[in-house]
Amino acid sequence: LLLSPVSRHVGHLTGHQYDVIVVGGGHAGTEAAAAAARVGAETLLITQKIHTIGALSCNPSLGGVGKGQLVKEVDALDGLCGRAGDWAGIHFSILNRRKGPAVWGPRAQLDRQRYRDFIQSELLSTPRLTMVEGSVEELLVTEPNPEEPGHHRVTGIRLANGSHAISARSVVLTTGTFLSGSLFVGQTTSPGGRIGDAPSSAGLSHTLRERLGLRTGRLRTGTPPRIVKDSVDLSLAKLHLPDSHPTPFSFLNTHTHCKPEEQLPCYLTFTTPGVERVVRESLQLNCHIQQDTKGPRYCPSIESRVLRFPGRSHQVWLEPEGVTSDLLYPQGLSMTMPPDIQLRLIREIPPMRRAEIHTPGYGVQYDFVCPTQLSPALQVKSTQGLFLAGQINGTTGYEEAAAQGLWAGANAARSALSMPTVTLSRTESYIGVLIDDLVSRGVTEPYRMFTSRAEFRTSLRPDNADLRLTPKGFEEVGCVSSVRYQESLRVRNSLQDALTALQALFLSTSSWKKKLPSVPISETKSTLLTGLDLLQYNDVTFEMLASAFPESLSSFMEFAQRLKIEAVYKPHCDLNKKEIERIQREENMSLPQDIDYFSLPVSLSDEVREILDRVRPSTLGAATRLEGITPAAVVNLLNYVRVTEKKKETHRNQRQQEAQRDEELCANSASLPQ
């Protein structure tokens, strides 16, 4: 059956068996669909509007501290958003530049139209991927496969018109803010997940709660008004220029689509006491802020900021929405008050005294599924064939959604193609940290990634995501192309050759002083130092060493910055490696899923027993990161499992010995004369 890659009609899809159906065309959905197709699954992406696939629903930017690391990792696994960012970026910068490279945050302002065009073009050219317009009414649910865990099995979806059922072996839900979404402006509420788009069907939420018995909750988010650029006096704001040499997100790119001199600036301004006055005077007109639904702590509305931090001045970034766009995005002014009050508020900020609003800000409330009900493969534990990714799992942000989407899509494809699902450890990736936090701890507010969430961030750097993840993506997951894999091997081998060459440069401090007279090398110690040792000095660059030893180092100039970072972090990474190995030995210890935590004969508090019984972590590592689990409880649990396993092993050995003795007795009896 040959299908058009894009269709607005679904009648011809009925009766066709897909491997994977992805519901939703946002950041999670596009990465999920592309990853599933790359793994080899016949994939269908269903979205309400084809032309909004890849749309930047809120801020026109990608990356940041923690978030930039996720983008680099998605790219290392052959995802879309990194290359899309390089194509659509119009203002590139590395955040946290004054700190170490491990916590640098690659970030870019984006041209909305360019980003959407790139994503749609990539999906259109992806083999085995079909896209269709439609709204999903419900999931098709049947009895589970008795040979697999789970109480239900999802076998496809039914569209909202009720007449079209489409079958699939796996379904990935990436509904974003559309799952029973409600829009809020002032005291007005309307169904929807994004302004200008139709609301999603309530039937899907009903299926998840009532048919599948999943625990759901309610979260909220919001977006600022869009400001007409020509109505803002940017001379009253602080100019913020981009990096003179843009750093691409993708490991496949050596430069960005936007030339350095064509980048656009951003502008910084601040709120005034007048802003706080407007917020307080309009609280009774703002039903969204009066709700007790949890909103994003790290990207709060201006109303929330004023109420939490009275008397303070807050940053407002005025960001361009595109090269030809006549709009500005006021980062930091998310709000849900009535439109006329919004205009009053923004005009309390000096550069916007005469500003005009193109589109008012608004709030969104939506359903999410408590993510502790998911496996590390992002599959619903109780339901075979169902995977969830993005804001439906309680996260916020494009980057978190994209990372989940890629992993859920890849695993949905593997499951559909009868291959085992795969997991990522938090010791090897930020994606692993993200997923482990979600499935082990759950969320009480929208989750956002930070570098501080990763215990081994000196190893999980933006610069080495390709070395960490691309081989795994090709060899174990199947979502990485051969071209990217071969390039990662070339880079890995070249870096290793360069490090070997550096270590082979073995000189005394006096000899190094002669070679590099401008470097403050102490000659008081008569020690021998390698080139790698010298590269750890703040004042030494790889270019300096290559000038001194061109015959052995000049061929590695393309890796100059990476080699400098490798050298600086080598001592930390060596310690990290030992710590990771120790943690992995304990972290991978399986916890039996039939443990009765309430009757476990060990010292555990009632609270700890309740947490363990509710979440039922699959490994000791997952248990250690559960909120409320004390180190003492982990030690007691570890000892119990070890003792229990040792008893089981002893019992198995005894049974084997008894069976062997019985066989010998039978053999001897058979040899006796009758």
Coordinates of C-alpha atoms in Angstrom, one line a residue, residues 21 158 187 194 221 313 354 386 410 423 433 437 439 461 647 649:
I21 CA 1.2 5.9 15.6
R158 CA -10.0 6.1 16.9
Q187 CA -11.9 35.9 33.7
R194 CA -2.9 26.8 22.1
T221 CA 1.6 27.3 32.0
S313 CA 12.6 44.5 39.8
R354 CA 3.9 53.4 23.7
L386 CA 1.5 2.7 25.0
A410 CA 12.7 4.7 19.4
T423 CA 17.2 2.5 28.6
V433 CA 18.7 12.0 34.2
D437 CA 13.8 11.8 37.6
V439 CA 9.8 7.7 36.4
R461 CA 29.4 17.8 28.8
K647 CA 19.8 -17.5 50.3
E649 CA 21.5 -19.0 45.4

